[in-house]
């Protein structure tokens, strides 16, 4: 190379070196300027953050992504929203509005970053009434700083000195709070040194902003990788510029949010502790407001040094404890005290606190809360209606109450808060003798002045809306969580008569549909069993009045007469039984069905139930009862095989539905609810179902299933255990002894042994048992014994059909006791279910969903916001003519019968009376010991109940129950006149809410909900 060319290269090299040097210097100057001012990043990040938006639109969203991890996202329910929404939709909720992410926001979160939005200081469950007035609110954390200005300067300065000293530098208005460059550089260097073994510990580079991202959104609130750290840093940086380029207000929010949300372990009776406020209260028993007052000299000029020092040491210790809260706030309290002392000295040397305050704090020793003496249990103040609403929400979303209360969720109930409170106060006042007398509760078949405080009351009021039965009031006078309306099983006596009447009239309607339109010759040619009295009456009635419509025939059915004579012995429930009337003067009567209902006479309804049972036995041509009558028919064995297979499948299907989806314990509870409380019957069932149980386990079940007075002694238990073990008897004999259907017994035993089996496997495994169930009926030597077993089994099958009818109308239990005594209440009932039955009748036979929770609103003002409302299907479950006949019968009970006390008590605004109907029922539940001759030799009361199921005008209905539990019930003789009188006394409270059209002010309909719009966020 020539010298000139060499000189040119050297000159070019010097120029390039100069340019590079100048560029490096300029870049360094610019970088220093940028790090100081954040001018460029503030512009770029703010512009980018503006693209990360979302809007709220109608219906389900096609563009939304929920977080998967993060303590904050899990606690508030954001991470579980897909599952929660699925559960709600399974229960007839429909998504009304849901957020739509912008494409940029979708891309942002798909890269694992956390959406930038203003996260909530406090959140939790809120419940609104039908007027959108608050009924219940749970804020978590319970207390918090609403804004930066509420934080005492000393608290903020101390936090910043410990964690993030330059955060609030006002000279850097656009500073990024997510990055403290010197600390970040030191952290990177120390991490590298640790990686290569040059250092044992690494320095932390977290700012308050990235710490918030960590304990809110990182998995388990921890930083387990470099990638997670950069996610925190990037998310916090974008969040910082979401509102603008200047970040001072955002940085102040960071201080506030950190103090409000910092995790401080968990405490007994409280659960997780988050935030300085809850930390002070839970760990030290300190009052948050008082601590803030003491640490602000302007608000507490007269505070003593000792008080101020204690408050400051409490705050400082919690700021330090957040590094290892589960250690420092439990077994590491001595180490926490030493660290607090060290920080106090450092804070004094740095001028953050005065020497005087530091010295006073150094000699102060903190006293942690004593959980034994002063437990930190969080009481939930809520009335019975709210308790039921929370329980329904818990079941709906499958979340325990602790987690439910912490969800970012607003739920709307159908309850009317004002009326709920008024009725609750009224029921509580009934315990006062003076008020009870004023209402008219003192007297014969009511109460005495000294017994008013021992009676509790439960009340539910529904409103019939076009698309639902809305619960307006649900309350009682107890102070217990147990809800008698929905969780009880009460023997309510005469209300069971009403269910029996409903079934009776439905059968009349079926017979009218089957027989009407046939000419006289066809009707006379019908083969009707002599025992099927209902079918015979319907045929004869239509022969006499061939053109009668259903309403006319139902009216005639109400005028049929049934004897009230108690002298007859009835073979039912596997034995001979007698029944009595409430009033002896009724014994010689032959009243109509209408009169029997009006005056609540027992024996006619026992006989009506007998007719219903026999109709179920003979309801189809060729039924089992009909074909089994001829003992010599050669076709019977061939028929029996086909019949057993077909009927066996049918019954197995019914039993399968009863047990499907239940745990073994729940299945056992359902099964034994239909078994009479008799040691032999329970033993026969249990020894088949649990053949591996030892005698001690067997004895424990007997004691749990039998009343104390009926507990057998050890010898009897051992004999029962030996006599009824599986294999001692055939399946049919074992079921006969237990008085249950053999396939019911077999299926439950099979499910215990094969809990994962599906119905096809059940059918395949039961082929032999389906044949055996009916084959044993013909192997007995004596026709009388054979016929007895036939009658028992056919009665069991008939009650399965009756139970199916009752369930269709809302009967709440999985079985009926197969006995005519079910007509008098032996199978139990529930006030809420009786209310639903009244609602169906009032709604002309159309069953609407019963609604307590009608709207859900998750995550309001967040990227995950979703609102839902309840939609339910209307189903006709009763012919309208039957419903109207029952309305008339119920009105007759109020006008002329056992509920006439309330007649005329409820008026419209114009003074005309509201139509009121209802049915009363009384239950005196006791255990009696009976001598061989039948006389009662001992009696122990369990409870006494009286219920009035009612409708008030065209739109409102419900139940009112009075009850006394335990042996104290023996001292009471009140009848259903008591709840009727209580409802009459409630008339001034209820009447303003019962006027036509008033409900439209309280409950927007689905169309209105669907039309609500939502603009972009």
Short mmCIF file of N, CA, C and O in Angstrom, two decimals, residues 824-893:
data_model
loop_
_atom_site.label_atom_id
_atom_site.label_comp_id
_atom_site.label_asym_id
_atom_site.label_seq_id
_atom_site.Cartn_x
_atom_site.Cartn_y
_atom_site.Cartn_z
N UNK A 824 -101.48 -36.76 56.45
CA UNK A 824 -101.58 -35.96 57.68
C UNK A 824 -100.23 -35.39 58.10
O UNK A 824 -100.10 -34.88 59.20
N UNK A 825 -99.21 -35.53 57.24
CA UNK A 825 -97.94 -34.84 57.51
C UNK A 825 -96.78 -35.71 57.89
O UNK A 825 -95.70 -35.19 58.19
N UNK A 826 -96.91 -37.04 57.87
CA UNK A 826 -95.82 -37.88 58.35
C UNK A 826 -94.58 -37.81 57.46
O UNK A 826 -93.48 -38.13 57.90
N UNK A 827 -94.72 -37.40 56.21
CA UNK A 827 -93.57 -37.30 55.32
C UNK A 827 -92.87 -35.94 55.42
O UNK A 827 -91.83 -35.73 54.81
N UNK A 828 -93.46 -35.03 56.18
CA UNK A 828 -92.81 -33.74 56.39
C UNK A 828 -92.99 -32.79 55.22
O UNK A 828 -93.44 -33.16 54.13
N UNK A 829 -92.62 -31.55 55.46
CA UNK A 829 -92.68 -30.53 54.42
C UNK A 829 -91.79 -29.37 54.85
O UNK A 829 -91.15 -29.42 55.90
N UNK A 830 -91.76 -28.37 54.03
CA UNK A 830 -90.88 -27.23 54.28
C UNK A 830 -91.64 -25.95 53.91
O UNK A 830 -92.27 -25.90 52.84
N UNK A 831 -91.62 -24.92 54.74
CA UNK A 831 -92.38 -23.71 54.42
C UNK A 831 -92.09 -23.13 53.05
O UNK A 831 -93.00 -22.72 52.34
N UNK A 832 -90.81 -23.10 52.64
CA UNK A 832 -90.48 -22.53 51.33
C UNK A 832 -91.12 -23.32 50.21
O UNK A 832 -91.56 -22.76 49.19
N UNK A 833 -91.20 -24.64 50.36
CA UNK A 833 -91.80 -25.47 49.32
C UNK A 833 -93.31 -25.26 49.27
O UNK A 833 -93.91 -25.26 48.19
N UNK A 834 -93.93 -25.06 50.43
CA UNK A 834 -95.36 -24.76 50.45
C UNK A 834 -95.63 -23.42 49.78
O UNK A 834 -96.64 -23.25 49.07
N UNK A 835 -94.74 -22.46 49.99
CA UNK A 835 -94.88 -21.17 49.31
C UNK A 835 -94.84 -21.34 47.81
O UNK A 835 -95.63 -20.73 47.07
N UNK A 836 -93.93 -22.16 47.33
CA UNK A 836 -93.83 -22.37 45.89
C UNK A 836 -95.10 -23.01 45.34
O UNK A 836 -95.58 -22.65 44.25
N UNK A 837 -95.68 -23.94 46.10
CA UNK A 837 -96.92 -24.56 45.66
C UNK A 837 -98.03 -23.52 45.56
O UNK A 837 -98.79 -23.50 44.57
N UNK A 838 -98.13 -22.64 46.53
CA UNK A 838 -99.13 -21.56 46.48
C UNK A 838 -98.88 -20.69 45.25
O UNK A 838 -99.81 -20.28 44.55
N UNK A 839 -97.60 -20.39 44.96
CA UNK A 839 -97.28 -19.57 43.80
C UNK A 839 -97.73 -20.21 42.50
O UNK A 839 -98.25 -19.54 41.60
N UNK A 840 -97.54 -21.52 42.37
CA UNK A 840 -97.97 -22.23 41.17
C UNK A 840 -99.48 -22.12 41.00
O UNK A 840 -100.00 -21.87 39.91
N UNK A 841 -100.19 -22.30 42.11
CA UNK A 841 -101.65 -22.21 42.06
C UNK A 841 -102.09 -20.79 41.71
O UNK A 841 -102.99 -20.58 40.87
N UNK A 842 -101.47 -19.80 42.33
CA UNK A 842 -101.81 -18.41 42.06
C UNK A 842 -101.50 -18.03 40.61
O UNK A 842 -102.14 -17.15 40.02
N UNK A 843 -100.50 -18.70 40.02
CA UNK A 843 -100.08 -18.42 38.65
C UNK A 843 -100.77 -19.34 37.64
O UNK A 843 -100.25 -19.60 36.57
N UNK A 844 -101.95 -19.84 38.03
CA UNK A 844 -102.77 -20.67 37.14
C UNK A 844 -102.02 -21.91 36.65
O UNK A 844 -102.18 -22.35 35.50
N UNK A 845 -101.19 -22.49 37.51
CA UNK A 845 -100.56 -23.77 37.20
C UNK A 845 -99.22 -23.69 36.51
O UNK A 845 -98.65 -24.72 36.15
N UNK A 846 -98.68 -22.48 36.33
CA UNK A 846 -97.37 -22.33 35.69
C UNK A 846 -96.32 -22.13 36.77
O UNK A 846 -96.43 -21.21 37.59
N UNK A 847 -95.33 -22.99 36.75
CA UNK A 847 -94.24 -22.90 37.73
C UNK A 847 -93.15 -21.99 37.18
O UNK A 847 -92.59 -22.23 36.12
N UNK A 848 -92.84 -20.92 37.91
CA UNK A 848 -91.78 -20.00 37.56
C UNK A 848 -90.59 -20.24 38.48
O UNK A 848 -90.75 -20.76 39.60
N UNK A 849 -89.39 -19.85 38.06
CA UNK A 849 -88.24 -20.02 38.96
C UNK A 849 -88.40 -19.14 40.20
O UNK A 849 -88.84 -17.99 40.10
N UNK A 850 -88.06 -19.70 41.34
CA UNK A 850 -88.03 -18.92 42.58
C UNK A 850 -86.69 -18.23 42.67
O UNK A 850 -85.64 -18.87 42.67
N UNK A 851 -86.72 -16.90 42.75
CA UNK A 851 -85.49 -16.12 42.62
C UNK A 851 -85.22 -15.34 43.90
O UNK A 851 -86.09 -14.63 44.40
N UNK A 852 -84.02 -15.51 44.42
CA UNK A 852 -83.51 -14.66 45.47
C UNK A 852 -82.35 -13.81 44.97
O UNK A 852 -82.18 -12.69 45.39
N UNK A 853 -81.54 -14.39 44.11
CA UNK A 853 -80.44 -13.66 43.47
C UNK A 853 -80.80 -13.50 42.00
O UNK A 853 -80.97 -14.48 41.29
N UNK A 854 -80.94 -12.25 41.55
CA UNK A 854 -81.36 -12.07 40.17
C UNK A 854 -80.32 -11.40 39.28
O UNK A 854 -80.44 -11.44 38.06
N UNK A 855 -79.29 -10.79 39.85
CA UNK A 855 -78.24 -10.20 39.04
C UNK A 855 -76.89 -10.40 39.72
O UNK A 855 -76.79 -10.38 40.95
N UNK A 856 -75.87 -10.58 38.91
CA UNK A 856 -74.49 -10.67 39.37
C UNK A 856 -73.66 -9.68 38.58
O UNK A 856 -73.81 -9.59 37.35
N UNK A 857 -72.80 -8.96 39.27
CA UNK A 857 -71.94 -7.98 38.59
C UNK A 857 -70.52 -8.17 39.11
O UNK A 857 -70.19 -7.79 40.24
N UNK A 858 -69.70 -8.80 38.30
CA UNK A 858 -68.31 -9.10 38.68
C UNK A 858 -67.39 -7.98 38.20
O UNK A 858 -67.54 -7.44 37.10
N UNK A 859 -66.41 -7.65 39.05
CA UNK A 859 -65.24 -6.86 38.64
C UNK A 859 -65.61 -5.53 37.98
O UNK A 859 -65.05 -5.16 36.95
N UNK A 860 -66.53 -4.79 38.58
CA UNK A 860 -66.94 -3.50 38.01
C UNK A 860 -65.73 -2.57 37.87
O UNK A 860 -64.85 -2.54 38.73
N UNK A 861 -65.69 -1.83 36.76
CA UNK A 861 -64.64 -0.85 36.48
C UNK A 861 -63.26 -1.47 36.37
O UNK A 861 -62.26 -0.85 36.74
N UNK A 862 -63.20 -2.70 35.89
CA UNK A 862 -61.93 -3.37 35.62
C UNK A 862 -62.00 -3.95 34.21
O UNK A 862 -63.09 -4.02 33.61
N UNK A 863 -60.87 -4.41 33.68
CA UNK A 863 -60.91 -5.04 32.35
C UNK A 863 -61.70 -6.35 32.31
O UNK A 863 -61.93 -6.90 31.23
N UNK A 864 -62.10 -6.86 33.49
CA UNK A 864 -62.77 -8.15 33.54
C UNK A 864 -64.26 -8.02 33.86
O UNK A 864 -64.93 -9.00 34.16
N UNK A 865 -64.80 -6.83 33.78
CA UNK A 865 -66.18 -6.58 34.19
C UNK A 865 -67.16 -7.45 33.40
O UNK A 865 -67.10 -7.54 32.17
N UNK A 866 -68.07 -8.07 34.14
CA UNK A 866 -69.10 -8.91 33.54
C UNK A 866 -70.36 -8.82 34.40
O UNK A 866 -70.28 -8.94 35.62
N UNK A 867 -71.49 -8.60 33.77
CA UNK A 867 -72.76 -8.61 34.50
C UNK A 867 -73.66 -9.69 33.91
O UNK A 867 -73.65 -9.95 32.70
N UNK A 868 -74.44 -10.32 34.78
CA UNK A 868 -75.35 -11.39 34.37
C UNK A 868 -76.69 -11.15 35.04
O UNK A 868 -76.77 -10.53 36.11
N UNK A 869 -77.75 -11.68 34.44
CA UNK A 869 -79.05 -11.65 35.09
C UNK A 869 -79.69 -13.02 34.94
O UNK A 869 -79.33 -13.81 34.08
N UNK A 870 -80.65 -13.27 35.80
CA UNK A 870 -81.27 -14.59 35.89
C UNK A 870 -82.42 -14.69 34.89
O UNK A 870 -83.29 -13.84 34.84
N UNK A 871 -82.39 -15.73 34.10
CA UNK A 871 -83.50 -16.06 33.22
C UNK A 871 -83.94 -17.48 33.57
O UNK A 871 -83.11 -18.37 33.75
N UNK A 872 -85.23 -17.68 33.67
CA UNK A 872 -85.71 -19.01 34.00
C UNK A 872 -86.85 -19.42 33.09
O UNK A 872 -87.57 -18.58 32.56
N UNK A 873 -87.00 -20.71 32.93
CA UNK A 873 -88.07 -21.22 32.08
C UNK A 873 -89.36 -21.32 32.88
O UNK A 873 -89.38 -21.79 34.02
N UNK A 874 -90.46 -20.87 32.26
CA UNK A 874 -91.78 -21.09 32.83
C UNK A 874 -92.28 -22.44 32.34
O UNK A 874 -92.19 -22.76 31.16
N UNK A 875 -92.79 -23.26 33.27
CA UNK A 875 -93.26 -24.60 32.90
C UNK A 875 -94.66 -24.81 33.46
O UNK A 875 -94.90 -24.54 34.64
N UNK A 876 -95.54 -25.27 32.59
CA UNK A 876 -96.87 -25.60 33.10
C UNK A 876 -96.79 -26.95 33.80
O UNK A 876 -96.40 -27.96 33.21
N UNK A 877 -97.16 -26.98 35.06
CA UNK A 877 -97.10 -28.21 35.85
C UNK A 877 -98.47 -28.59 36.40
O UNK A 877 -98.60 -29.59 37.10
N UNK A 878 -99.46 -27.77 36.10
CA UNK A 878 -100.81 -28.04 36.60
C UNK A 878 -101.81 -27.42 35.62
O UNK A 878 -101.57 -26.34 35.08
N UNK A 879 -102.89 -28.12 35.38
CA UNK A 879 -103.91 -27.57 34.49
C UNK A 879 -104.50 -26.30 35.11
O UNK A 879 -104.71 -26.24 36.34
N UNK A 880 -104.76 -25.28 34.29
CA UNK A 880 -105.28 -24.03 34.86
C UNK A 880 -106.60 -24.22 35.59
O UNK A 880 -106.87 -23.55 36.60
N UNK A 881 -107.45 -25.16 35.11
CA UNK A 881 -108.73 -25.39 35.79
C UNK A 881 -108.51 -25.94 37.20
O UNK A 881 -109.23 -25.58 38.15
N UNK A 882 -107.50 -26.80 37.35
CA UNK A 882 -107.18 -27.33 38.68
C UNK A 882 -106.67 -26.21 39.58
O UNK A 882 -107.08 -26.09 40.75
N UNK A 883 -105.79 -25.36 39.05
CA UNK A 883 -105.26 -24.25 39.85
C UNK A 883 -106.37 -23.33 40.31
O UNK A 883 -106.40 -22.89 41.48
N UNK A 884 -107.33 -23.04 39.44
CA UNK A 884 -108.41 -22.12 39.83
C UNK A 884 -109.35 -22.76 40.84
O UNK A 884 -109.84 -22.08 41.75
N UNK A 885 -109.57 -24.05 40.70
CA UNK A 885 -110.38 -24.74 41.71
C UNK A 885 -109.70 -24.68 43.08
O UNK A 885 -110.36 -24.51 44.11
N UNK A 886 -108.38 -24.81 43.09
CA UNK A 886 -107.64 -24.74 44.35
C UNK A 886 -107.63 -23.33 44.91
O UNK A 886 -107.68 -23.14 46.14
N UNK A 887 -107.55 -22.32 44.04
CA UNK A 887 -107.65 -20.94 44.52
C UNK A 887 -108.96 -20.73 45.27
O UNK A 887 -108.99 -20.12 46.34
N UNK A 888 -110.04 -21.22 44.70
CA UNK A 888 -111.36 -21.07 45.33
C UNK A 888 -111.39 -21.81 46.66
O UNK A 888 -111.92 -21.31 47.67
N UNK A 889 -110.83 -23.02 46.68
CA UNK A 889 -110.82 -23.80 47.93
C UNK A 889 -110.03 -23.09 49.02
O UNK A 889 -110.44 -23.07 50.18
N UNK A 890 -108.90 -22.49 48.65
CA UNK A 890 -108.09 -21.76 49.63
C UNK A 890 -108.81 -20.52 50.12
O UNK A 890 -108.73 -20.17 51.32
N UNK A 891 -109.50 -19.83 49.24
CA UNK A 891 -110.26 -18.66 49.66
C UNK A 891 -111.37 -19.05 50.63
O UNK A 891 -111.68 -18.32 51.58
N UNK A 892 -111.96 -20.22 50.40
CA UNK A 892 -113.02 -20.71 51.28
C UNK A 892 -112.50 -20.98 52.69
O UNK A 892 -113.20 -20.75 53.68
N UNK A 893 -111.25 -21.45 52.79
CA UNK A 893 -110.64 -21.69 54.10
C UNK A 893 -110.54 -20.38 54.89
O UNK A 893 -110.74 -20.34 56.11
#
